[in-house]
mmCIF file of C-alpha atoms in Angstrom:
data_model
loop_
_atom_site.group_PDB
_atom_site.id
_atom_site.type_symbol
_atom_site.label_atom_id
_atom_site.label_comp_id
_atom_site.label_asym_id
_atom_site.label_seq_id
_atom_site.Cartn_x
_atom_site.Cartn_y
_atom_site.Cartn_z
ATOM 1 C CA MET A 403 -67.892 65.715 -66.216
ATOM 2 C CA ALA A 404 -64.688 65.699 -64.210
ATOM 3 C CA SER A 405 -62.062 68.247 -63.192
ATOM 4 C CA ALA A 406 -58.430 68.125 -64.358
ATOM 5 C CA TYR A 407 -55.250 70.003 -63.511
ATOM 6 C CA TRP A 408 -53.460 71.686 -66.424
ATOM 7 C CA ILE A 409 -50.088 73.417 -66.445
ATOM 8 C CA THR A 410 -50.783 76.527 -68.495
ATOM 9 C CA ALA A 411 -47.488 78.478 -68.367
ATOM 10 C CA PRO A 412 -44.145 78.321 -66.534
ATOM 11 C CA ARG A 413 -44.988 77.846 -62.839
ATOM 12 C CA ARG A 414 -48.710 78.316 -63.419
ATOM 13 C CA GLY A 415 -51.544 75.791 -63.334
ATOM 14 C CA GLU A 416 -55.314 75.683 -63.101
ATOM 15 C CA LEU A 417 -58.240 73.283 -62.753
ATOM 16 C CA ARG A 418 -60.351 72.853 -65.868
ATOM 17 C CA PRO A 419 -63.627 70.991 -66.503
ATOM 18 C CA GLN A 420 -63.053 67.717 -68.331
ATOM 19 C CA ALA A 421 -65.725 65.914 -70.334
ATOM 20 C CA LEU A 422 -65.584 62.133 -69.954
ATOM 21 C CA PRO A 423 -66.198 59.912 -72.982
ATOM 22 C CA ALA A 424 -68.862 57.237 -72.998
ATOM 23 C CA LEU A 425 -67.596 53.920 -71.661
ATOM 24 C CA ARG A 426 -66.759 51.339 -74.341
ATOM 25 C CA PRO A 427 -66.219 47.582 -73.957
ATOM 26 C CA GLY A 428 -62.875 46.851 -72.329
ATOM 27 C CA GLU A 429 -62.726 50.228 -70.546
ATOM 28 C CA VAL A 430 -63.175 51.307 -66.925
ATOM 29 C CA LEU A 431 -64.532 54.435 -65.291
ATOM 30 C CA VAL A 432 -62.327 55.358 -62.344
ATOM 31 C CA LYS A 433 -63.156 57.837 -59.579
ATOM 32 C CA THR A 434 -59.925 59.217 -58.149
ATOM 33 C CA LEU A 435 -59.260 58.785 -54.432
ATOM 34 C CA TYR A 436 -55.668 59.989 -54.097
ATOM 35 C CA GLY A 437 -52.854 61.319 -56.214
ATOM 36 C CA ALA A 438 -49.417 62.732 -55.536
ATOM 37 C CA ILE A 439 -47.049 65.343 -56.905
ATOM 38 C CA SER A 440 -43.946 64.023 -58.607
ATOM 39 C CA ARG A 441 -40.957 65.971 -57.300
ATOM 40 C CA GLY A 442 -38.893 64.930 -60.329
ATOM 41 C CA THR A 443 -40.124 65.073 -63.915
ATOM 42 C CA GLU A 444 -43.369 66.838 -63.051
ATOM 43 C CA SER A 445 -41.414 69.655 -61.399
ATOM 44 C CA LEU A 446 -39.281 70.026 -64.529
ATOM 45 C CA VAL A 447 -42.456 70.347 -66.612
ATOM 46 C CA PHE A 448 -43.911 72.887 -64.177
ATOM 47 C CA ASN A 449 -40.709 74.965 -64.277
ATOM 48 C CA ASN A 450 -40.389 74.698 -68.100
ATOM 49 C CA LEU A 451 -37.076 72.823 -67.943
ATOM 50 C CA ILE A 452 -37.804 70.070 -70.487
ATOM 51 C CA PRO A 453 -35.529 70.305 -73.559
ATOM 52 C CA GLU A 454 -37.530 70.679 -76.768
ATOM 53 C CA SER A 455 -35.749 67.618 -78.174
ATOM 54 C CA GLN A 456 -37.338 65.520 -75.394
ATOM 55 C CA TYR A 457 -40.966 66.680 -75.675
ATOM 56 C CA ASP A 458 -42.108 63.466 -77.367
ATOM 57 C CA ALA A 459 -39.957 61.165 -75.220
ATOM 58 C CA MET A 460 -41.252 62.686 -71.974
ATOM 59 C CA ALA A 461 -44.949 62.566 -72.842
ATOM 60 C CA ALA A 462 -46.916 61.035 -69.972
ATOM 61 C CA PRO A 463 -49.530 58.281 -70.360
ATOM 62 C CA PHE A 464 -52.940 59.851 -71.078
ATOM 63 C CA GLN A 465 -51.369 63.298 -71.370
ATOM 64 C CA GLU A 466 -53.468 65.907 -73.149
ATOM 65 C CA GLY A 467 -52.035 68.996 -74.762
ATOM 66 C CA SER A 468 -48.390 69.229 -75.739
ATOM 67 C CA LEU A 469 -45.201 70.169 -73.973
ATOM 68 C CA PRO A 470 -44.343 72.746 -72.945
ATOM 69 C CA PHE A 471 -47.828 74.318 -72.423
ATOM 70 C CA PRO A 472 -50.708 73.990 -71.993
ATOM 71 C CA VAL A 473 -50.489 70.370 -70.897
ATOM 72 C CA LYS A 474 -52.312 67.964 -68.597
ATOM 73 C CA TYR A 475 -49.405 66.133 -66.998
ATOM 74 C CA GLY A 476 -48.807 63.709 -64.119
ATOM 75 C CA TYR A 477 -48.637 59.979 -63.531
ATOM 76 C CA ILE A 478 -49.772 59.150 -60.002
ATOM 77 C CA SER A 479 -53.430 58.237 -59.537
ATOM 78 C CA VAL A 480 -55.185 55.838 -57.164
ATOM 79 C CA GLY A 481 -58.889 55.373 -57.649
ATOM 80 C CA LYS A 482 -61.931 53.141 -57.421
ATOM 81 C CA VAL A 483 -63.501 51.437 -60.459
ATOM 82 C CA LEU A 484 -67.142 52.504 -60.762
ATOM 83 C CA GLU A 485 -67.920 50.936 -64.147
ATOM 84 C CA GLY A 486 -66.232 48.307 -66.255
ATOM 85 C CA PRO A 487 -65.508 44.555 -66.288
ATOM 86 C CA GLU A 488 -67.062 42.649 -63.395
ATOM 87 C CA ASP A 489 -63.717 41.510 -61.965
ATOM 88 C CA LEU A 490 -62.650 45.153 -61.484
ATOM 89 C CA LEU A 491 -65.899 46.705 -60.233
ATOM 90 C CA GLY A 492 -65.461 48.359 -56.852
ATOM 91 C CA ARG A 493 -61.739 47.621 -56.684
ATOM 92 C CA ALA A 494 -59.048 50.121 -55.777
ATOM 93 C CA VAL A 495 -56.546 50.485 -58.621
ATOM 94 C CA PHE A 496 -53.387 52.375 -59.571
ATOM 95 C CA CYS A 497 -53.094 54.132 -62.923
ATOM 96 C CA LEU A 498 -50.384 56.249 -64.556
ATOM 97 C CA HIS A 499 -52.786 59.123 -65.166
ATOM 98 C CA PRO A 500 -52.577 62.929 -64.833
ATOM 99 C CA HIS A 501 -54.294 64.777 -61.984
ATOM 100 C CA GLN A 502 -58.023 64.365 -62.645
ATOM 101 C CA SER A 503 -61.057 63.661 -60.470
ATOM 102 C CA ALA A 504 -62.390 60.850 -62.710
ATOM 103 C CA TYR A 505 -61.347 59.269 -66.003
ATOM 104 C CA VAL A 506 -62.026 56.520 -68.544
ATOM 105 C CA VAL A 507 -59.107 54.283 -69.604
ATOM 106 C CA PRO A 508 -58.615 50.778 -71.028
ATOM 107 C CA SER A 509 -58.950 48.180 -68.277
ATOM 108 C CA GLU A 510 -55.442 46.846 -68.943
ATOM 109 C CA ASP A 511 -54.015 50.226 -67.902
ATOM 110 C CA VAL A 512 -55.190 49.946 -64.294
ATOM 111 C CA VAL A 513 -53.497 47.642 -61.784
ATOM 112 C CA PRO A 514 -55.536 46.433 -58.767
ATOM 113 C CA LEU A 515 -54.012 47.093 -55.361
ATOM 114 C CA PRO A 516 -53.007 44.146 -53.175
ATOM 115 C CA PRO A 517 -55.497 43.539 -50.319
ATOM 116 C CA ASP A 518 -52.974 44.716 -47.693
ATOM 117 C CA LEU A 519 -52.136 48.004 -49.434
ATOM 118 C CA PRO A 520 -54.314 50.990 -48.450
ATOM 119 C CA PRO A 521 -55.051 53.471 -51.261
ATOM 120 C CA GLU A 522 -53.463 56.258 -49.220
ATOM 121 C CA ARG A 523 -50.043 54.580 -49.403
ATOM 122 C CA ALA A 524 -50.399 53.384 -53.005
ATOM 123 C CA VAL A 525 -49.534 56.899 -54.249
ATOM 124 C CA LEU A 526 -45.889 55.813 -53.788
ATOM 125 C CA ALA A 527 -46.258 53.263 -56.610
ATOM 126 C CA ALA A 528 -44.592 55.262 -59.401
ATOM 127 C CA ASN A 529 -41.635 56.073 -57.134
ATOM 128 C CA MET A 530 -41.316 52.439 -56.041
ATOM 129 C CA GLU A 531 -41.444 51.292 -59.665
ATOM 130 C CA THR A 532 -38.586 53.693 -60.485
ATOM 131 C CA ALA A 533 -36.508 52.469 -57.528
ATOM 132 C CA LEU A 534 -37.175 48.815 -58.385
ATOM 133 C CA ASN A 535 -36.133 49.312 -62.006
ATOM 134 C CA GLY A 536 -33.021 51.186 -60.869
ATOM 135 C CA LEU A 537 -31.889 48.314 -58.674
ATOM 136 C CA TRP A 538 -32.503 45.863 -61.503
ATOM 137 C CA ASP A 539 -30.128 48.050 -63.538
ATOM 138 C CA ALA A 540 -27.628 48.414 -60.676
ATOM 139 C CA THR A 541 -27.559 44.683 -59.738
ATOM 140 C CA PRO A 542 -26.325 45.114 -56.139
ATOM 141 C CA CYS A 543 -24.765 42.024 -54.524
ATOM 142 C CA LEU A 544 -24.586 40.453 -51.085
ATOM 143 C CA GLY A 545 -22.213 42.341 -48.816
ATOM 144 C CA ASP A 546 -21.930 45.437 -51.034
ATOM 145 C CA ARG A 547 -21.112 48.859 -49.638
ATOM 146 C CA ILE A 548 -23.725 51.108 -51.238
ATOM 147 C CA ALA A 549 -24.104 54.887 -51.180
ATOM 148 C CA VAL A 550 -27.351 56.498 -52.330
ATOM 149 C CA TYR A 551 -27.094 60.239 -53.028
ATOM 150 C CA GLY A 552 -30.347 62.156 -52.677
ATOM 151 C CA ALA A 553 -32.852 61.666 -49.849
ATOM 152 C CA GLY A 554 -35.920 62.251 -51.981
ATOM 153 C CA THR A 555 -38.713 59.708 -52.218
ATOM 154 C CA VAL A 556 -36.906 57.614 -54.843
ATOM 155 C CA GLY A 557 -33.606 57.863 -52.953
ATOM 156 C CA PHE A 558 -35.220 56.661 -49.731
ATOM 157 C CA LEU A 559 -36.848 53.741 -51.550
ATOM 158 C CA LEU A 560 -33.559 52.797 -53.237
ATOM 159 C CA ALA A 561 -31.784 52.754 -49.874
ATOM 160 C CA TRP A 562 -34.632 50.893 -48.163
ATOM 161 C CA LEU A 563 -34.678 48.173 -50.816
ATOM 162 C CA SER A 564 -30.872 47.907 -50.862
ATOM 163 C CA GLN A 565 -30.566 47.407 -47.123
ATOM 164 C CA ALA A 566 -32.829 44.346 -47.343
ATOM 165 C CA ILE A 567 -30.040 42.536 -49.231
ATOM 166 C CA PRO A 568 -28.071 40.486 -46.664
ATOM 167 C CA GLY A 569 -24.696 41.886 -45.715
ATOM 168 C CA THR A 570 -25.078 45.251 -47.420
ATOM 169 C CA GLU A 571 -23.888 48.457 -45.786
ATOM 170 C CA VAL A 572 -26.092 51.267 -47.079
ATOM 171 C CA THR A 573 -25.610 55.006 -46.557
ATOM 172 C CA LEU A 574 -28.089 57.637 -47.682
ATOM 173 C CA VAL A 575 -26.319 60.937 -48.435
ATOM 174 C CA ASP A 576 -28.092 64.305 -48.349
ATOM 175 C CA PRO A 577 -27.386 67.762 -46.890
ATOM 176 C CA ASP A 578 -30.982 68.129 -45.625
ATOM 177 C CA ILE A 579 -30.653 66.824 -42.077
ATOM 178 C CA SER A 580 -34.353 67.551 -41.471
ATOM 179 C CA LYS A 581 -34.980 64.158 -43.116
ATOM 180 C CA ALA A 582 -33.023 62.274 -40.439
ATOM 181 C CA ALA A 583 -36.235 61.391 -38.577
ATOM 182 C CA VAL A 584 -37.677 59.704 -41.683
ATOM 183 C CA ALA A 585 -34.414 57.814 -42.196
ATOM 184 C CA GLN A 586 -34.547 56.584 -38.607
ATOM 185 C CA ARG A 587 -38.125 55.330 -39.052
ATOM 186 C CA LEU A 588 -36.960 53.304 -42.052
ATOM 187 C CA GLY A 589 -33.861 51.997 -40.288
ATOM 188 C CA LEU A 590 -31.538 53.904 -42.604
ATOM 189 C CA THR A 591 -28.299 55.779 -42.016
ATOM 190 C CA LEU A 592 -28.395 59.365 -43.319
ATOM 191 C CA LYS A 593 -25.166 61.347 -43.570
ATOM 192 C CA PRO A 594 -24.256 64.787 -44.974
ATOM 193 C CA PRO A 595 -21.992 64.878 -48.048
ATOM 194 C CA GLU A 596 -18.890 65.689 -45.999
ATOM 195 C CA ASP A 597 -19.306 62.368 -44.159
ATOM 196 C CA ALA A 598 -20.122 60.288 -47.247
ATOM 197 C CA PRO A 599 -18.420 56.888 -47.515
ATOM 198 C CA THR A 600 -15.658 56.150 -50.025
ATOM 199 C CA GLY A 601 -14.562 52.970 -51.765
ATOM 200 C CA CYS A 602 -18.149 51.841 -52.357
ATOM 201 C CA ASP A 603 -19.070 48.876 -54.548
ATOM 202 C CA LEU A 604 -22.115 50.711 -55.888
ATOM 203 C CA VAL A 605 -23.108 54.380 -55.867
ATOM 204 C CA ILE A 606 -26.597 55.498 -56.898
ATOM 205 C CA HIS A 607 -27.249 59.155 -57.627
ATOM 206 C CA ALA A 608 -30.861 60.319 -57.331
ATOM 207 C CA SER A 609 -30.631 63.886 -56.024
ATOM 208 C CA GLY A 610 -31.385 65.737 -59.253
ATOM 209 C CA VAL A 611 -28.577 68.167 -58.341
ATOM 210 C CA PRO A 612 -25.739 68.284 -60.911
ATOM 211 C CA GLU A 613 -23.079 69.124 -58.321
ATOM 212 C CA ALA A 614 -24.019 66.090 -56.246
ATOM 213 C CA LEU A 615 -23.139 63.728 -59.090
ATOM 214 C CA ALA A 616 -19.509 64.858 -58.818
ATOM 215 C CA MET A 617 -19.665 64.029 -55.099
ATOM 216 C CA ALA A 618 -21.141 60.635 -55.924
ATOM 217 C CA LEU A 619 -18.170 59.844 -58.166
ATOM 218 C CA ALA A 620 -15.882 60.454 -55.183
ATOM 219 C CA SER A 621 -17.645 57.679 -53.249
ATOM 220 C CA ALA A 622 -17.021 55.067 -55.934
ATOM 221 C CA GLY A 623 -14.381 52.398 -55.383
ATOM 222 C CA TYR A 624 -12.103 50.726 -57.908
ATOM 223 C CA GLU A 625 -14.012 49.298 -60.900
ATOM 224 C CA SER A 626 -17.362 50.116 -59.269
ATOM 225 C CA THR A 627 -20.524 51.496 -60.858
ATOM 226 C CA VAL A 628 -22.176 54.879 -60.430
ATOM 227 C CA LEU A 629 -25.822 54.660 -61.487
ATOM 228 C CA GLU A 630 -27.461 57.936 -62.500
ATOM 229 C CA MET A 631 -31.181 58.001 -61.667
ATOM 230 C CA SER A 632 -31.714 61.759 -62.015
ATOM 231 C CA TRP A 633 -32.872 63.561 -65.118
ATOM 232 C CA PHE A 634 -31.599 67.122 -65.373
ATOM 233 C CA GLY A 635 -33.745 68.500 -68.185
ATOM 234 C CA GLU A 636 -32.020 71.549 -69.665
ATOM 235 C CA ARG A 637 -29.502 71.917 -66.825
ATOM 236 C CA LYS A 638 -25.853 71.321 -67.722
ATOM 237 C CA VAL A 639 -23.771 68.809 -65.750
ATOM 238 C CA THR A 640 -20.011 69.194 -65.389
ATOM 239 C CA LEU A 641 -18.032 66.234 -64.017
ATOM 240 C CA PRO A 642 -14.389 65.844 -62.873
ATOM 241 C CA LEU A 643 -13.597 63.004 -65.244
ATOM 242 C CA GLY A 644 -9.930 64.013 -65.259
ATOM 243 C CA GLU A 645 -9.555 62.894 -61.654
ATOM 244 C CA ALA A 646 -9.949 59.363 -60.252
ATOM 245 C CA PHE A 647 -12.740 58.435 -62.664
ATOM 246 C CA HIS A 648 -10.259 57.238 -65.303
ATOM 247 C CA SER A 649 -7.635 55.529 -63.133
ATOM 248 C CA GLN A 650 -10.286 53.872 -60.959
ATOM 249 C CA ARG A 651 -12.011 52.374 -64.041
ATOM 250 C CA ILE A 652 -15.394 53.591 -62.817
ATOM 251 C CA THR A 653 -18.541 52.846 -64.844
ATOM 252 C CA LEU A 654 -21.136 55.631 -65.140
ATOM 253 C CA ARG A 655 -24.497 54.532 -66.506
ATOM 254 C CA SER A 656 -28.065 55.799 -66.570
ATOM 255 C CA SER A 657 -31.333 54.228 -65.482
ATOM 256 C CA GLN A 658 -34.730 55.399 -66.699
ATOM 257 C CA VAL A 659 -38.080 53.900 -65.749
ATOM 258 C CA GLY A 660 -39.591 54.268 -69.241
ATOM 259 C CA GLY A 661 -37.919 50.996 -70.230
ATOM 260 C CA VAL A 662 -37.872 47.818 -68.150
ATOM 261 C CA SER A 663 -34.285 46.989 -67.196
ATOM 262 C CA PRO A 664 -32.692 44.689 -69.800
ATOM 263 C CA THR A 665 -31.731 42.343 -66.950
ATOM 264 C CA ARG A 666 -35.455 41.578 -66.460
ATOM 265 C CA ASN A 667 -37.181 42.605 -69.689
ATOM 266 C CA ALA A 668 -37.298 39.080 -71.138
ATOM 267 C CA ARG A 669 -39.355 37.865 -68.159
ATOM 268 C CA LYS A 670 -41.070 40.923 -66.657
ATOM 269 C CA GLY A 671 -42.899 43.655 -68.556
ATOM 270 C CA HIS A 672 -44.265 46.994 -67.392
ATOM 271 C CA ARG A 673 -47.382 45.534 -65.752
ATOM 272 C CA ARG A 674 -45.519 42.866 -63.781
ATOM 273 C CA ARG A 675 -43.029 45.497 -62.622
ATOM 274 C CA MET A 676 -45.879 47.643 -61.299
ATOM 275 C CA GLU A 677 -47.473 44.643 -59.561
ATOM 276 C CA ILE A 678 -44.177 43.975 -57.764
ATOM 277 C CA ALA A 679 -43.893 47.652 -56.796
ATOM 278 C CA LEU A 680 -47.395 47.614 -55.305
ATOM 279 C CA ASP A 681 -46.638 44.448 -53.336
ATOM 280 C CA LEU A 682 -43.497 46.058 -51.896
ATOM 281 C CA LEU A 683 -45.558 49.023 -50.693
ATOM 282 C CA CYS A 684 -47.462 46.793 -48.274
ATOM 283 C CA ALA A 685 -44.679 47.527 -45.746
ATOM 284 C CA ARG A 686 -46.303 49.910 -43.244
ATOM 285 C CA GLU A 687 -43.113 51.798 -42.417
ATOM 286 C CA LEU A 688 -43.132 53.359 -45.899
ATOM 287 C CA GLU A 689 -45.956 55.607 -44.713
ATOM 288 C CA ALA A 690 -43.126 57.789 -43.369
ATOM 289 C CA LEU A 691 -42.363 58.922 -46.928
ATOM 290 C CA ILE A 692 -45.671 60.799 -47.193
ATOM 291 C CA THR A 693 -44.859 64.134 -45.618
ATOM 292 C CA GLY A 694 -47.913 66.206 -46.498
ATOM 293 C CA GLU A 695 -51.406 66.195 -47.957
ATOM 294 C CA SER A 696 -53.619 68.727 -49.711
ATOM 295 C CA ALA A 697 -57.056 68.727 -51.292
ATOM 296 C CA PHE A 698 -57.246 68.461 -55.075
ATOM 297 C CA GLU A 699 -58.868 71.908 -55.212
ATOM 298 C CA GLU A 700 -55.678 73.355 -53.695
ATOM 299 C CA LEU A 701 -53.350 71.793 -56.277
ATOM 300 C CA PRO A 702 -52.622 74.957 -58.329
ATOM 301 C CA ASP A 703 -51.389 76.789 -55.215
ATOM 302 C CA VAL A 704 -49.639 73.753 -53.762
ATOM 303 C CA MET A 705 -47.604 73.120 -56.917
ATOM 304 C CA GLU A 706 -46.314 76.689 -56.879
ATOM 305 C CA LYS A 707 -45.457 76.593 -53.167
ATOM 306 C CA LEU A 708 -43.561 73.304 -53.448
ATOM 307 C CA ALA A 709 -41.646 74.640 -56.448
ATOM 308 C CA ASP A 710 -40.484 77.558 -54.298
ATOM 309 C CA ASN A 711 -39.602 75.561 -51.179
ATOM 310 C CA GLY A 712 -39.425 71.781 -51.167
ATOM 311 C CA ARG A 713 -37.164 71.454 -48.134
ATOM 312 C CA GLY A 714 -38.194 68.474 -46.026
ATOM 313 C CA VAL A 715 -40.847 67.422 -48.574
ATOM 314 C CA LEU A 716 -40.918 63.851 -49.834
ATOM 315 C CA CYS A 717 -44.201 62.547 -51.271
ATOM 316 C CA HIS A 718 -46.971 65.164 -51.101
ATOM 317 C CA ARG A 719 -50.323 63.409 -51.366
ATOM 318 C CA ILE A 720 -53.380 64.900 -53.092
ATOM 319 C CA ARG A 721 -56.747 64.020 -51.586
ATOM 320 C CA TYR A 722 -59.885 64.000 -53.751
ATOM 321 C CA GLY A 723 -63.299 64.699 -52.255
ATOM 322 C CA ILE A 724 -64.697 61.242 -52.844
ATOM 323 C CA ASP A 725 -66.464 58.803 -50.567
ATOM 324 C CA GLN A 726 -64.358 55.659 -50.565
#
């Protein structure tokens, strides 16, 4: 038996007992060490903001139940393989699995962590995979001026990856100045919207706030691209496309992690993308993106509290009571 977190109604969740199936050939039994709360899609599910037309498209791997409720949802799990193929026994792995204390999945659905990546930091893997795929879609170039709107976990990772490209000038834009200390630890420049740069070669919007996308358009230079990383669920987005958008020949496009970017899909699939994301997380400074931790038993209360006030919160880690 295991324990799993289910969202049972708008802004309500509970832990339920979960029977584990018998292990079959080609499967692994994983004991969960750490998880994390997704501040994006998972929050939309929790707040009942998923459009009915997108219920099937937004189903999570190994989800049980159906959107909107009750549903076992989530996709950040780091655990230890207790049973399965010999080459995976005892190894720490990442899996796109809902919040659950132990689970059985096909062995190909777990990705071993690199030796230099501690399980505690590996909870950033899904966010790093999203940021990596976004930059494959955005195709930034040497020397680009880049603005990233939204200092959430994905926004920080997008800016951190972008600044590693030689010659780039990267600005992270967010009104929450309480995140300035995290930006400094990552060597990033954080500015409020009123000080956002203009004439940028590339603008990436990842705030999840509809009004901020209009601000992002104002940062775009002539014939530049604005990449939309947010998903707004049922919220409506109004844009000033009658202003400079038309005369500046700006391109507005979306990026979504469910599909590998077409610029890489012929050579890199979902598993290789996750392996790259895990390797990138070996950088110790990224520990700064984990701003809180709670026990798994506290998850129902923690989800509700973070939904009410997420100011200053980036990745909130969930700790399971397991001997590593």
